[in-house]
């Protein structure tokens, strides 16, 4: 089954074609970073307008790359939530209109399920069951995955998620948007021994996360040095390193705890923060004493993309799911509400 995937949940327009027998055939991605960077964050109206401009040209692009015509597509998957409602509407209207015209099924896909399943696009995908660490934008979650759609939430962020904290610390340090990669870049030159930032909630039972206090601690440290206009470049690097180390250690501690609690031996990490190189380098060795294996998506599939939506949609379309007559877009959508796919 050849499935066209459309991702328009936030500030990236992603389109891909996934064949359930041949794999990923083609993909294209347009990032709006340059549009939003001047504002220091995503402007929803600008995001929606740019999706309108880019979605159809990208569909033509991936069809050309795959050597296909639009009539060769057998199903369409689009992101129906969570995300910005205006941005979601663009992908949904394009996807559903095409499906209606072609007489093929369409299906709205959960954005976070797309991230969770992105490692399945690799040459050596993980096998279920596993524990998933989802660290994407406003989400930091630990989930027990028994099968597609069979998800149990183990823990989540109770305030700022890891990605949000990275972006907010970047603003404190006057670093460009999006902040996470820039904080990580500064941290490469930071002295790991200068500051010792707290590891939030690691001494409390459970698997929830809280990064708001760590963000405040970072601001207090910055102010103790005289503020952003008084500190040196090395000060910025040292603060970035202390912050990044605290986030990485906290995620590792919680992942270890989740594996011990579930008895599972496989961890899958996905979402934008999963591209962080210090986290990738540290997680495997830290979990090795448990006999655990760690899987990640390819770097291109850590951030939002059409391939993950095409793959996730294909699995559910194959199982017979498809849209009803009414469009159901959900800016907020708990992952645990999804139905399990029969194997």
mmCIF file of C-alpha atoms in Angstrom:
data_model
loop_
_atom_site.group_PDB
_atom_site.id
_atom_site.type_symbol
_atom_site.label_atom_id
_atom_site.label_comp_id
_atom_site.label_asym_id
_atom_site.label_seq_id
_atom_site.Cartn_x
_atom_site.Cartn_y
_atom_site.Cartn_z
ATOM 1 C CA UNK A 1 0.000 0.000 0.000
ATOM 2 C CA UNK A 2 1.454 3.366 -1.036
ATOM 3 C CA UNK A 3 0.623 6.055 1.512
ATOM 4 C CA UNK A 4 1.152 9.784 1.153
ATOM 5 C CA UNK A 5 2.017 11.368 4.518
ATOM 6 C CA UNK A 6 1.488 15.072 5.263
ATOM 7 C CA UNK A 7 2.878 16.754 8.391
ATOM 8 C CA UNK A 8 1.794 20.341 9.174
ATOM 9 C CA UNK A 9 1.435 20.422 12.954
ATOM 10 C CA UNK A 10 3.723 23.374 13.665
ATOM 11 C CA UNK A 11 6.556 25.073 11.785
ATOM 12 C CA UNK A 12 7.718 22.415 9.319
ATOM 13 C CA UNK A 13 5.923 21.167 6.214
ATOM 14 C CA UNK A 14 6.788 17.514 5.665
ATOM 15 C CA UNK A 15 5.568 15.223 2.874
ATOM 16 C CA UNK A 16 6.580 11.622 2.169
ATOM 17 C CA UNK A 17 5.457 8.475 0.380
ATOM 18 C CA UNK A 18 5.742 5.173 2.225
ATOM 19 C CA UNK A 19 5.156 1.799 0.573
ATOM 20 C CA UNK A 20 4.308 -1.005 3.014
ATOM 21 C CA UNK A 21 6.274 -3.452 0.869
ATOM 22 C CA UNK A 22 9.112 -1.333 -0.520
ATOM 23 C CA UNK A 23 9.587 1.110 2.372
ATOM 24 C CA UNK A 24 10.129 4.844 2.133
ATOM 25 C CA UNK A 25 10.007 5.933 -1.520
ATOM 26 C CA UNK A 26 10.502 9.703 -1.277
ATOM 27 C CA UNK A 27 10.303 12.584 1.164
ATOM 28 C CA UNK A 28 10.621 16.357 1.279
ATOM 29 C CA UNK A 29 10.726 18.834 4.130
ATOM 30 C CA UNK A 30 10.462 22.605 4.314
ATOM 31 C CA UNK A 31 11.418 24.315 7.568
ATOM 32 C CA UNK A 32 9.995 27.689 8.587
ATOM 33 C CA UNK A 33 12.835 28.467 11.001
ATOM 34 C CA UNK A 34 13.926 31.584 9.110
ATOM 35 C CA UNK A 35 10.370 32.949 9.159
ATOM 36 C CA UNK A 36 9.919 32.589 12.920
ATOM 37 C CA UNK A 37 13.500 33.243 14.086
ATOM 38 C CA UNK A 38 13.035 37.011 14.028
ATOM 39 C CA UNK A 39 10.170 36.629 16.545
ATOM 40 C CA UNK A 40 12.045 34.193 18.796
ATOM 41 C CA UNK A 41 9.329 31.540 18.465
ATOM 42 C CA UNK A 42 6.554 30.211 16.256
ATOM 43 C CA UNK A 43 3.869 32.680 15.127
ATOM 44 C CA UNK A 44 0.798 30.473 14.453
ATOM 45 C CA UNK A 45 -0.743 32.617 11.696
ATOM 46 C CA UNK A 46 2.533 32.798 9.779
ATOM 47 C CA UNK A 47 2.963 29.045 10.159
ATOM 48 C CA UNK A 48 -0.480 28.329 8.727
ATOM 49 C CA UNK A 49 0.022 30.644 5.762
ATOM 50 C CA UNK A 50 3.345 29.064 4.892
ATOM 51 C CA UNK A 51 1.870 25.551 5.018
ATOM 52 C CA UNK A 52 -0.733 26.758 2.486
ATOM 53 C CA UNK A 53 2.064 27.881 0.177
ATOM 54 C CA UNK A 54 4.283 24.825 0.546
ATOM 55 C CA UNK A 55 2.136 21.691 0.946
ATOM 56 C CA UNK A 56 0.979 21.173 -2.657
ATOM 57 C CA UNK A 57 4.390 21.938 -4.214
ATOM 58 C CA UNK A 58 6.003 19.436 -1.839
ATOM 59 C CA UNK A 59 3.436 16.778 -2.797
ATOM 60 C CA UNK A 60 4.316 17.289 -6.465
ATOM 61 C CA UNK A 61 8.001 17.100 -5.507
ATOM 62 C CA UNK A 62 7.797 13.752 -3.696
ATOM 63 C CA UNK A 63 5.656 12.226 -6.447
ATOM 64 C CA UNK A 64 8.303 13.244 -8.965
ATOM 65 C CA UNK A 65 11.122 11.873 -6.807
ATOM 66 C CA UNK A 66 9.300 8.559 -6.409
ATOM 67 C CA UNK A 67 8.497 8.358 -10.115
ATOM 68 C CA UNK A 68 4.774 8.163 -9.353
ATOM 69 C CA UNK A 69 1.569 9.853 -10.420
ATOM 70 C CA UNK A 70 -1.018 10.996 -7.909
ATOM 71 C CA UNK A 71 -3.307 8.136 -8.967
ATOM 72 C CA UNK A 72 -0.635 5.645 -7.786
ATOM 73 C CA UNK A 73 -1.304 6.694 -4.166
ATOM 74 C CA UNK A 74 -3.567 4.268 -2.281
ATOM 75 C CA UNK A 75 -4.022 6.101 1.015
ATOM 76 C CA UNK A 76 -3.331 9.470 2.624
ATOM 77 C CA UNK A 77 -2.229 10.138 6.202
ATOM 78 C CA UNK A 78 -2.059 13.604 7.705
ATOM 79 C CA UNK A 79 -1.341 14.950 11.171
ATOM 80 C CA UNK A 80 -4.608 15.660 12.990
ATOM 81 C CA UNK A 81 -3.114 16.546 16.380
ATOM 82 C CA UNK A 82 -1.664 17.611 18.669
ATOM 83 C CA UNK A 83 -0.445 20.880 17.200
ATOM 84 C CA UNK A 84 -1.463 24.372 16.140
ATOM 85 C CA UNK A 85 -5.076 24.258 14.989
ATOM 86 C CA UNK A 86 -4.556 26.473 11.933
ATOM 87 C CA UNK A 87 -1.517 24.494 10.819
ATOM 88 C CA UNK A 88 -3.323 21.192 11.351
ATOM 89 C CA UNK A 89 -6.243 22.412 9.235
ATOM 90 C CA UNK A 90 -4.017 22.955 6.208
ATOM 91 C CA UNK A 91 -2.710 19.389 6.089
ATOM 92 C CA UNK A 92 -6.114 17.941 6.920
ATOM 93 C CA UNK A 93 -7.946 19.878 4.207
ATOM 94 C CA UNK A 94 -5.348 19.042 1.569
ATOM 95 C CA UNK A 95 -5.166 15.378 2.576
ATOM 96 C CA UNK A 96 -8.893 14.795 2.847
ATOM 97 C CA UNK A 97 -9.647 16.692 -0.376
ATOM 98 C CA UNK A 98 -7.115 14.638 -2.325
ATOM 99 C CA UNK A 99 -8.432 11.396 -0.844
ATOM 100 C CA UNK A 100 -12.020 12.302 -1.715
ATOM 101 C CA UNK A 101 -11.045 13.201 -5.270
ATOM 102 C CA UNK A 102 -9.049 9.989 -5.737
ATOM 103 C CA UNK A 103 -11.568 7.764 -3.981
ATOM 104 C CA UNK A 104 -9.008 6.433 -1.499
ATOM 105 C CA UNK A 105 -9.012 6.347 2.314
ATOM 106 C CA UNK A 106 -7.594 9.159 4.431
ATOM 107 C CA UNK A 107 -6.635 9.020 8.087
ATOM 108 C CA UNK A 108 -5.697 11.611 10.686
ATOM 109 C CA UNK A 109 -2.554 10.554 12.554
ATOM 110 C CA UNK A 110 -1.415 11.392 16.089
ATOM 111 C CA UNK A 111 1.727 13.500 15.824
ATOM 112 C CA UNK A 112 3.402 11.875 18.841
ATOM 113 C CA UNK A 113 2.641 8.372 17.580
ATOM 114 C CA UNK A 114 4.492 9.420 14.449
ATOM 115 C CA UNK A 115 7.523 10.347 16.555
ATOM 116 C CA UNK A 116 7.234 7.176 18.623
ATOM 117 C CA UNK A 117 7.272 5.006 15.487
ATOM 118 C CA UNK A 118 9.969 6.971 13.630
ATOM 119 C CA UNK A 119 12.734 4.518 14.705
ATOM 120 C CA UNK A 120 10.819 1.816 12.809
ATOM 121 C CA UNK A 121 12.008 3.502 9.595
ATOM 122 C CA UNK A 122 15.603 2.469 10.290
ATOM 123 C CA UNK A 123 17.318 -0.525 8.716
ATOM 124 C CA UNK A 124 17.406 -2.303 12.093
ATOM 125 C CA UNK A 125 14.198 -1.257 13.866
ATOM 126 C CA UNK A 126 13.401 -2.164 17.485
ATOM 127 C CA UNK A 127 10.926 -4.904 18.277
ATOM 128 C CA UNK A 128 7.998 -4.411 20.626
ATOM 129 C CA UNK A 129 7.484 -4.294 23.555
ATOM 130 C CA UNK A 130 9.715 -1.432 24.634
ATOM 131 C CA UNK A 131 9.815 1.726 26.736
ATOM 132 C CA UNK A 132 9.660 4.938 24.716
ATOM 133 C CA UNK A 133 11.091 8.266 25.806
ATOM 134 C CA UNK A 134 9.362 10.978 23.777
ATOM 135 C CA UNK A 135 11.096 14.337 24.014
ATOM 136 C CA UNK A 136 9.537 16.627 21.447
ATOM 137 C CA UNK A 137 8.583 20.275 21.874
ATOM 138 C CA UNK A 138 6.083 20.531 24.718
ATOM 139 C CA UNK A 139 6.194 16.802 25.478
ATOM 140 C CA UNK A 140 8.499 14.774 27.695
ATOM 141 C CA UNK A 141 6.921 11.364 28.266
ATOM 142 C CA UNK A 142 7.850 7.821 29.208
ATOM 143 C CA UNK A 143 5.520 5.265 27.650
ATOM 144 C CA UNK A 144 5.311 1.496 27.824
ATOM 145 C CA UNK A 145 4.680 0.248 24.282
ATOM 146 C CA UNK A 146 3.266 -3.251 23.880
ATOM 147 C CA UNK A 147 2.171 -2.703 20.272
ATOM 148 C CA UNK A 148 1.017 0.018 17.914
ATOM 149 C CA UNK A 149 -1.665 1.887 19.811
ATOM 150 C CA UNK A 150 -1.176 -0.194 22.959
ATOM 151 C CA UNK A 151 0.399 2.514 25.086
ATOM 152 C CA UNK A 152 0.619 3.010 28.846
ATOM 153 C CA UNK A 153 1.781 6.400 30.091
ATOM 154 C CA UNK A 154 4.428 5.889 32.776
ATOM 155 C CA UNK A 155 5.382 9.504 33.393
ATOM 156 C CA UNK A 156 5.330 12.943 31.804
ATOM 157 C CA UNK A 157 6.368 16.553 32.339
ATOM 158 C CA UNK A 158 4.232 18.340 34.910
ATOM 159 C CA UNK A 159 5.352 21.803 33.741
ATOM 160 C CA UNK A 160 8.057 22.691 31.226
ATOM 161 C CA UNK A 161 9.104 19.834 28.968
ATOM 162 C CA UNK A 162 12.792 19.309 28.175
ATOM 163 C CA UNK A 163 12.508 20.903 24.740
ATOM 164 C CA UNK A 164 10.689 23.932 26.132
ATOM 165 C CA UNK A 165 13.349 24.343 28.804
ATOM 166 C CA UNK A 166 16.115 24.259 26.171
ATOM 167 C CA UNK A 167 14.342 26.993 24.184
ATOM 168 C CA UNK A 168 13.742 29.176 27.236
ATOM 169 C CA UNK A 169 17.332 28.869 28.421
ATOM 170 C CA UNK A 170 18.460 29.796 24.907
ATOM 171 C CA UNK A 171 16.431 33.002 25.173
ATOM 172 C CA UNK A 172 18.050 33.789 28.528
ATOM 173 C CA UNK A 173 21.452 33.417 26.883
ATOM 174 C CA UNK A 174 20.426 35.480 23.816
ATOM 175 C CA UNK A 175 20.870 32.498 21.505
ATOM 176 C CA UNK A 176 18.914 32.162 18.245
ATOM 177 C CA UNK A 177 15.683 30.230 17.710
ATOM 178 C CA UNK A 178 15.263 27.273 17.821
ATOM 179 C CA UNK A 179 17.250 27.201 21.016
ATOM 180 C CA UNK A 180 18.074 23.552 21.678
ATOM 181 C CA UNK A 181 20.822 23.058 19.077
ATOM 182 C CA UNK A 182 22.419 26.401 19.974
ATOM 183 C CA UNK A 183 22.528 25.576 23.697
ATOM 184 C CA UNK A 184 24.097 22.203 22.832
ATOM 185 C CA UNK A 185 26.663 23.906 20.612
ATOM 186 C CA UNK A 186 27.699 26.304 23.383
ATOM 187 C CA UNK A 187 27.834 23.414 25.854
ATOM 188 C CA UNK A 188 30.556 21.757 23.772
ATOM 189 C CA UNK A 189 32.977 24.464 24.953
ATOM 190 C CA UNK A 190 31.670 24.579 28.516
ATOM 191 C CA UNK A 191 33.537 23.552 31.667
ATOM 192 C CA UNK A 192 31.559 20.648 33.183
ATOM 193 C CA UNK A 193 33.046 21.233 36.644
ATOM 194 C CA UNK A 194 32.245 24.916 37.115
ATOM 195 C CA UNK A 195 28.518 24.738 37.968
ATOM 196 C CA UNK A 196 26.469 21.968 39.540
ATOM 197 C CA UNK A 197 22.825 22.337 38.555
ATOM 198 C CA UNK A 198 20.092 20.284 40.260
ATOM 199 C CA UNK A 199 18.607 17.130 38.695
ATOM 200 C CA UNK A 200 14.885 17.837 39.200
ATOM 201 C CA UNK A 201 12.561 15.234 40.755
ATOM 202 C CA UNK A 202 15.120 12.413 40.668
ATOM 203 C CA UNK A 203 14.879 11.993 44.449
ATOM 204 C CA UNK A 204 11.103 11.645 44.324
ATOM 205 C CA UNK A 205 9.348 8.383 43.466
ATOM 206 C CA UNK A 206 7.666 8.037 40.110
ATOM 207 C CA UNK A 207 8.529 8.844 36.538
ATOM 208 C CA UNK A 208 7.246 12.382 36.073
ATOM 209 C CA UNK A 209 9.490 15.231 34.930
ATOM 210 C CA UNK A 210 9.727 18.890 35.908
ATOM 211 C CA UNK A 211 12.138 21.272 34.208
ATOM 212 C CA UNK A 212 10.649 24.597 35.312
ATOM 213 C CA UNK A 213 12.794 24.742 38.447
ATOM 214 C CA UNK A 214 15.928 23.957 36.456
ATOM 215 C CA UNK A 215 15.099 26.841 34.122
ATOM 216 C CA UNK A 216 14.752 29.151 37.150
ATOM 217 C CA UNK A 217 18.050 27.893 38.602
ATOM 218 C CA UNK A 218 19.725 28.718 35.292
ATOM 219 C CA UNK A 219 18.327 32.256 35.383
ATOM 220 C CA UNK A 220 19.471 32.725 38.998
ATOM 221 C CA UNK A 221 22.985 31.585 38.053
ATOM 222 C CA UNK A 222 23.017 33.997 35.135
ATOM 223 C CA UNK A 223 21.918 36.877 37.350
ATOM 224 C CA UNK A 224 24.533 36.026 39.989
ATOM 225 C CA UNK A 225 27.195 36.682 37.358
ATOM 226 C CA UNK A 226 25.780 40.127 36.588
ATOM 227 C CA UNK A 227 23.264 39.289 33.865
ATOM 228 C CA UNK A 228 23.541 38.522 30.168
ATOM 229 C CA UNK A 229 25.162 41.878 29.299
ATOM 230 C CA UNK A 230 27.960 41.430 31.845
ATOM 231 C CA UNK A 231 29.018 37.812 31.352
ATOM 232 C CA UNK A 232 31.692 36.458 29.050
ATOM 233 C CA UNK A 233 31.366 33.987 26.180
ATOM 234 C CA UNK A 234 32.923 31.323 28.434
ATOM 235 C CA UNK A 235 30.292 32.040 31.092
ATOM 236 C CA UNK A 236 27.594 31.358 28.487
ATOM 237 C CA UNK A 237 29.267 28.095 27.494
ATOM 238 C CA UNK A 238 29.676 26.973 31.119
ATOM 239 C CA UNK A 239 26.025 27.691 31.934
ATOM 240 C CA UNK A 240 24.898 25.877 28.798
ATOM 241 C CA UNK A 241 27.005 22.861 29.733
ATOM 242 C CA UNK A 242 25.671 22.738 33.302
ATOM 243 C CA UNK A 243 22.087 22.997 32.051
ATOM 244 C CA UNK A 244 22.519 20.348 29.362
ATOM 245 C CA UNK A 245 24.230 17.955 31.787
ATOM 246 C CA UNK A 246 21.361 18.346 34.243
ATOM 247 C CA UNK A 247 18.737 17.584 31.584
ATOM 248 C CA UNK A 248 20.672 14.595 30.233
ATOM 249 C CA UNK A 249 21.277 13.109 33.680
ATOM 250 C CA UNK A 250 17.618 13.568 34.640
ATOM 251 C CA UNK A 251 16.380 11.828 31.495
ATOM 252 C CA UNK A 252 18.828 8.957 31.981
ATOM 253 C CA UNK A 253 17.833 8.420 35.615
ATOM 254 C CA UNK A 254 14.149 8.327 34.720
ATOM 255 C CA UNK A 255 14.743 5.983 31.765
ATOM 256 C CA UNK A 256 16.661 3.573 33.966
ATOM 257 C CA UNK A 257 13.845 3.687 36.497
ATOM 258 C CA UNK A 258 11.238 3.008 33.783
ATOM 259 C CA UNK A 259 13.103 -0.034 32.490
ATOM 260 C CA UNK A 260 13.473 -1.403 36.009
ATOM 261 C CA UNK A 261 9.792 -0.803 36.732
ATOM 262 C CA UNK A 262 8.538 -2.518 33.567
ATOM 263 C CA UNK A 263 11.181 -5.228 33.336
ATOM 264 C CA UNK A 264 11.709 -4.395 29.660
ATOM 265 C CA UNK A 265 15.148 -4.377 28.033
ATOM 266 C CA UNK A 266 14.609 -2.013 25.096
ATOM 267 C CA UNK A 267 14.414 1.766 25.170
ATOM 268 C CA UNK A 268 13.369 3.846 22.174
ATOM 269 C CA UNK A 269 14.036 7.575 22.252
ATOM 270 C CA UNK A 270 12.359 9.885 19.736
ATOM 271 C CA UNK A 271 11.484 13.537 19.192
ATOM 272 C CA UNK A 272 13.550 16.652 18.629
ATOM 273 C CA UNK A 273 15.653 16.398 21.799
ATOM 274 C CA UNK A 274 16.632 12.839 20.816
ATOM 275 C CA UNK A 275 19.009 14.463 18.311
ATOM 276 C CA UNK A 276 21.070 15.849 21.221
ATOM 277 C CA UNK A 277 24.504 14.270 20.855
ATOM 278 C CA UNK A 278 25.406 14.315 24.548
ATOM 279 C CA UNK A 279 22.180 12.495 25.376
ATOM 280 C CA UNK A 280 22.789 9.927 22.642
ATOM 281 C CA UNK A 281 26.369 9.363 23.742
ATOM 282 C CA UNK A 282 25.424 8.975 27.418
ATOM 283 C CA UNK A 283 22.191 6.976 27.355
ATOM 284 C CA UNK A 284 23.506 3.687 25.942
ATOM 285 C CA UNK A 285 26.453 3.291 28.355
ATOM 286 C CA UNK A 286 24.294 4.348 31.312
ATOM 287 C CA UNK A 287 21.694 1.657 30.563
ATOM 288 C CA UNK A 288 24.159 -1.066 29.576
ATOM 289 C CA UNK A 289 24.416 -2.460 33.142
ATOM 290 C CA UNK A 290 20.705 -3.293 32.862
ATOM 291 C CA UNK A 291 21.341 -5.253 29.677
ATOM 292 C CA UNK A 292 19.221 -2.722 27.804
ATOM 293 C CA UNK A 293 19.420 -1.760 24.140
ATOM 294 C CA UNK A 294 18.741 1.799 22.996
ATOM 295 C CA UNK A 295 17.257 2.790 19.638
ATOM 296 C CA UNK A 296 16.955 6.223 18.041
ATOM 297 C CA UNK A 297 15.508 7.522 14.797
ATOM 298 C CA UNK A 298 17.907 8.793 12.166
ATOM 299 C CA UNK A 299 18.705 12.475 12.820
ATOM 300 C CA UNK A 300 16.451 13.546 9.930
ATOM 301 C CA UNK A 301 13.488 11.874 11.639
ATOM 302 C CA UNK A 302 14.019 13.352 15.112
ATOM 303 C CA UNK A 303 12.297 16.597 14.197
ATOM 304 C CA UNK A 304 8.889 16.807 12.513
ATOM 305 C CA UNK A 305 8.753 15.092 9.119
ATOM 306 C CA UNK A 306 6.343 13.524 6.670
ATOM 307 C CA UNK A 307 7.974 10.079 6.712
ATOM 308 C CA UNK A 308 6.900 9.325 10.281
ATOM 309 C CA UNK A 309 3.311 10.338 9.484
ATOM 310 C CA UNK A 310 3.265 8.229 6.326
ATOM 311 C CA UNK A 311 4.591 5.208 8.250
ATOM 312 C CA UNK A 312 2.252 5.560 11.228
ATOM 313 C CA UNK A 313 -0.700 6.153 8.946
ATOM 314 C CA UNK A 314 0.162 3.158 6.788
ATOM 315 C CA UNK A 315 0.072 0.807 9.773
ATOM 316 C CA UNK A 316 -3.413 1.974 10.730
ATOM 317 C CA UNK A 317 -4.748 2.145 7.172
ATOM 318 C CA UNK A 318 -3.616 -1.450 6.666
ATOM 319 C CA UNK A 319 -5.587 -2.383 9.767
ATOM 320 C CA UNK A 320 -8.728 -0.933 8.177
ATOM 321 C CA UNK A 321 -8.888 2.443 9.922
ATOM 322 C CA UNK A 322 -9.935 5.526 7.995
ATOM 323 C CA UNK A 323 -11.572 8.900 8.541
ATOM 324 C CA UNK A 324 -15.273 9.292 9.135
ATOM 325 C CA UNK A 325 -17.348 11.987 7.442
ATOM 326 C CA UNK A 326 -16.413 14.708 9.963
ATOM 327 C CA UNK A 327 -12.945 16.210 10.315
ATOM 328 C CA UNK A 328 -11.616 15.721 13.842
ATOM 329 C CA UNK A 329 -8.613 17.912 14.624
ATOM 330 C CA UNK A 330 -7.282 17.872 18.169
ATOM 331 C CA UNK A 331 -4.749 20.510 19.282
ATOM 332 C CA UNK A 332 -4.520 18.523 22.542
ATOM 333 C CA UNK A 333 -4.712 14.749 22.307
ATOM 334 C CA UNK A 334 -3.494 12.259 24.941
ATOM 335 C CA UNK A 335 -1.575 9.442 23.289
ATOM 336 C CA UNK A 336 -3.211 6.868 25.551
ATOM 337 C CA UNK A 337 -6.581 7.528 23.871
ATOM 338 C CA UNK A 338 -5.467 5.827 20.657
ATOM 339 C CA UNK A 339 -6.871 2.431 19.742
ATOM 340 C CA UNK A 340 -4.546 -0.554 19.561
ATOM 341 C CA UNK A 341 -3.848 -1.983 16.115
ATOM 342 C CA UNK A 342 -4.554 -5.714 15.855
ATOM 343 C CA UNK A 343 -1.458 -7.680 14.904
#
